[in-house]
Coordinates of C-alpha atoms in Angstrom, one line a residue:
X29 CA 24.2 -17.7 31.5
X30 CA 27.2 -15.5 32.1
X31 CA 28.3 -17.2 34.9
X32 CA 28.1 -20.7 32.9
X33 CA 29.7 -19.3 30.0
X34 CA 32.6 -18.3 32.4
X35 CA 32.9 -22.0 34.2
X36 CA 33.2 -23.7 30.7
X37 CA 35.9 -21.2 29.4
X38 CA 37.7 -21.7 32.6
X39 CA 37.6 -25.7 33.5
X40 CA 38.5 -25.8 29.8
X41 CA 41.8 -23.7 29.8
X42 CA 42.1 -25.7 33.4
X43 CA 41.9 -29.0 31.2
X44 CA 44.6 -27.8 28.9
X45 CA 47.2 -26.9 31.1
X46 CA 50.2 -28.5 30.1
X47 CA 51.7 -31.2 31.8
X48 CA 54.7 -33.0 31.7
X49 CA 53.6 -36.2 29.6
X50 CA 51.0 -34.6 27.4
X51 CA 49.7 -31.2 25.9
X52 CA 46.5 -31.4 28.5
X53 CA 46.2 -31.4 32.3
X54 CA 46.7 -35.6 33.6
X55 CA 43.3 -36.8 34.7
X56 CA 43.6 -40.1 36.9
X57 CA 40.8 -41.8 38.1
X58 CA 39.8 -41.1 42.2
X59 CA 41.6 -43.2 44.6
X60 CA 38.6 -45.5 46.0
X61 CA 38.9 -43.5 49.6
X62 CA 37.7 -40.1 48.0
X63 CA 35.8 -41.8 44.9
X64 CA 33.1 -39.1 44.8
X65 CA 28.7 -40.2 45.4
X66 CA 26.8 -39.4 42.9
X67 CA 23.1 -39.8 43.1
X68 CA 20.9 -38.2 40.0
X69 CA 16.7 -38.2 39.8
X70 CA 16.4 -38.6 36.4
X71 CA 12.8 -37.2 36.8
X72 CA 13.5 -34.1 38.5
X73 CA 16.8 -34.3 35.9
X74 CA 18.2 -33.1 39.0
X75 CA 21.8 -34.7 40.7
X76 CA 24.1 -34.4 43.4
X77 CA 27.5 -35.1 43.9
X78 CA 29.5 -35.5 47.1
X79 CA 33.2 -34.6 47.4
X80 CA 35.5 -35.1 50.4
X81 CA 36.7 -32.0 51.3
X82 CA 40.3 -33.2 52.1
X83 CA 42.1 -36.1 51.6
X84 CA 45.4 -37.9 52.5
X85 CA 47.4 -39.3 49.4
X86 CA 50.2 -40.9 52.0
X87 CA 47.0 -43.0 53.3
X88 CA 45.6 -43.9 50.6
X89 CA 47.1 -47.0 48.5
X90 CA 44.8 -48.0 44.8
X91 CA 45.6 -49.0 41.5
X92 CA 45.4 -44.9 40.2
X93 CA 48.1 -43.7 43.1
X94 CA 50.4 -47.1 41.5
X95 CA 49.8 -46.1 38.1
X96 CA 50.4 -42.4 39.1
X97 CA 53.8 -42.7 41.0
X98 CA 55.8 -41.0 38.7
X99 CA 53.3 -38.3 38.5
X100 CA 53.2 -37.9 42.2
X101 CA 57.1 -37.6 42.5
X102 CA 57.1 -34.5 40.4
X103 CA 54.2 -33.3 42.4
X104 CA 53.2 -33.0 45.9
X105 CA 54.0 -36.3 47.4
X106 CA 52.3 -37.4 50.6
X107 CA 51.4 -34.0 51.6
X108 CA 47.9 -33.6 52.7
X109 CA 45.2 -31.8 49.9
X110 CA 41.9 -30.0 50.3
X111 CA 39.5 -29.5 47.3
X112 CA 40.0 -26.5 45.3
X113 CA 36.9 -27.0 42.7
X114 CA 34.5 -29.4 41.5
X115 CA 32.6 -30.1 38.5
X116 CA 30.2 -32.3 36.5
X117 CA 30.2 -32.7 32.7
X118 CA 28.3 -35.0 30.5
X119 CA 29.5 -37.4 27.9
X120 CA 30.1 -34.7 25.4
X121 CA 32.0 -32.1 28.2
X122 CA 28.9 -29.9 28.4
X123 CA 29.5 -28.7 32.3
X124 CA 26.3 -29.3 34.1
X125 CA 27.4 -28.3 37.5
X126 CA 30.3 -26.4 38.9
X127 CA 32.1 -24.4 42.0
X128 CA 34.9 -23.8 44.2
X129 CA 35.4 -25.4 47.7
X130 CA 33.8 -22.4 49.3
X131 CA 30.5 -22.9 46.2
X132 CA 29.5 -26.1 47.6
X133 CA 27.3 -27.2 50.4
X134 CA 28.7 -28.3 53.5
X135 CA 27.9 -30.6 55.3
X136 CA 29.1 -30.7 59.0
X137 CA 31.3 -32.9 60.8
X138 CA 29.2 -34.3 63.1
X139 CA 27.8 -36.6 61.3
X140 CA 31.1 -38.5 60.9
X141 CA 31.2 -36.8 57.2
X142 CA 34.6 -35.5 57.5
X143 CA 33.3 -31.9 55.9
X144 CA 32.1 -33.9 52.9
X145 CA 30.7 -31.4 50.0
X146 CA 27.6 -31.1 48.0
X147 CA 27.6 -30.0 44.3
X148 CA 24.1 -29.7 42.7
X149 CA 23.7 -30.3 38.7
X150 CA 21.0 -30.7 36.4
X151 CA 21.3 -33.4 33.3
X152 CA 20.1 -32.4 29.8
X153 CA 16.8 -34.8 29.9
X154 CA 16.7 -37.8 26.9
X155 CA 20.8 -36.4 25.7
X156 CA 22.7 -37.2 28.9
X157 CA 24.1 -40.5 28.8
X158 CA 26.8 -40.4 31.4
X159 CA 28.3 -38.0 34.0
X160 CA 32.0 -37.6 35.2
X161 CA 32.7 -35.6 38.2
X162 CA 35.9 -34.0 38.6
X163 CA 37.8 -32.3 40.7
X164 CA 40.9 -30.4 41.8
X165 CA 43.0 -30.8 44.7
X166 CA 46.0 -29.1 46.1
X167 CA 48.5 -29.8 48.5
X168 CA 47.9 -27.9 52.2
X169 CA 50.9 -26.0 53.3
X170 CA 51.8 -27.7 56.2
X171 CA 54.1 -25.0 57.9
X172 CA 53.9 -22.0 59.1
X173 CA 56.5 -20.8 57.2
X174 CA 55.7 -18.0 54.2
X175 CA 56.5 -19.8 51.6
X176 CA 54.6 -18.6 48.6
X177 CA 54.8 -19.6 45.8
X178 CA 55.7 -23.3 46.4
X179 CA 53.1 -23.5 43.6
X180 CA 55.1 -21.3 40.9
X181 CA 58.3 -22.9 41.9
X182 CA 57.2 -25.8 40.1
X183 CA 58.4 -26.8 37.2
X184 CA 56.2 -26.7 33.9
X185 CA 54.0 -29.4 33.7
X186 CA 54.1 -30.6 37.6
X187 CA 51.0 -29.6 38.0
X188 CA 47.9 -31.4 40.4
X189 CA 45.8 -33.9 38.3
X190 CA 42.1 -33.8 37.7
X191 CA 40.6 -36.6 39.5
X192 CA 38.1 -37.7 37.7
X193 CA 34.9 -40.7 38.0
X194 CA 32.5 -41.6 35.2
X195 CA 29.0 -42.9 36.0
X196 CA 26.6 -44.3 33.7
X197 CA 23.3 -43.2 33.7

C-alpha cells in the first residue's frame, strides 16, 4: 500500500511539471511505431501492457510528432530515447500499474522484440471503464563525452512529454 501510495504521489507531481505551453507536463498521443499492446482479462481483472524499450523519434513520422514539432525543437530532437517509466491509470487517474525501465519484465531480443517490456496491472472489476498507458522517455546520450546535466541545462518547461494511449474496455 506504501509503495502505491508513493507511485501516485510521484506520477502525479510528474504530471504537473510545468511545461512551456501549460501549467502540467504535455501529454501527446504515442507515435503509431511505439503505440504500446495492451491486452486485459477482464475475468482475472488482470492486464498487461507492452512498451518498446527504445525508440527513434528521427524514424518515426505520425500525425502526434507533426502536431508536436514545436515541442520537439525545444526538446530533444531526433536523438534516440529509452523508457524511463511506465504506467496504467483508469478513467478517473487511479494508477493500476506502475514501474521504472528496470520494474518491468523483459522480454529478450530474440524473438525479434527489440527488448519490448511488460507491465502487469489489475483493473477495479465493474468501475474500470477505460485504461491509458503512459509513459516516459528520455533522450540517450549519444557521446562519450561527460556531459551531465544536459537535462538541467534545459530551460523551464522543455521537458520530455508523457506519451500517452487510451483503450476502451
Amino acid at each position: 500500500e506504501e509503495l502505491k501510495q508513493a507511485w501516485n504521489e510521484f506520477i502525479q507531481s510528474l504530471e504537473q511539471a510545468p511545461s512551456a505551453s501549460s501549467s502540467g507536463r504535455k501529454q501527446i498521443p504515442f507515435p503509431s511505431s511505439i503505440k504500446p499492446n495492451m491486452q486485459l482479462r477482464v475475468e482475472s481483472s488482470m492486464g498487461m501492457a507492452m512498451f518498446h524499450s527504445e525508440y527513434d523519434p528521427a524514424a518515426t513520422t505520425t500525425t502526434a510528432s507533426f502536431f508536436s514539432s514545436s515541442f520537439k525543437q525545444k526538446s530533444t530532437p531526433n536523438k534516440k530515447k529509452t523508457l524511463l517509466l511506465a504506467y496504467i491509470k483508469d478513467q478517473n487517474g487511479n494508477i493500476l500499474g506502475a514501474g521504472s525501465k528496470e520494474d518491468l519484465y523483459a522480454l529478450s531480443k530474440e524473438n525479434n522484440n527489440d527488448g519490448d517490456l511488460i507491465l502487469r496491472f489489475s483493473i477495479v472489476k465493474d468501475e474500470s471503464i477505460s485504461i491509458t498507458a503512459c509513459a516516459l522517455y528520455e533522450a540517450i546520450d549519444d557521446d562519450d563525452d561527460d556531459d551531465e546535466g544536459e537535462r538541467d541545462n534545459r530551460e523551464e518547461g522543455d521537458c520530455e512529454p508523457i506519451y500517452v494511449y487510451t483503450q476502451l474496455l
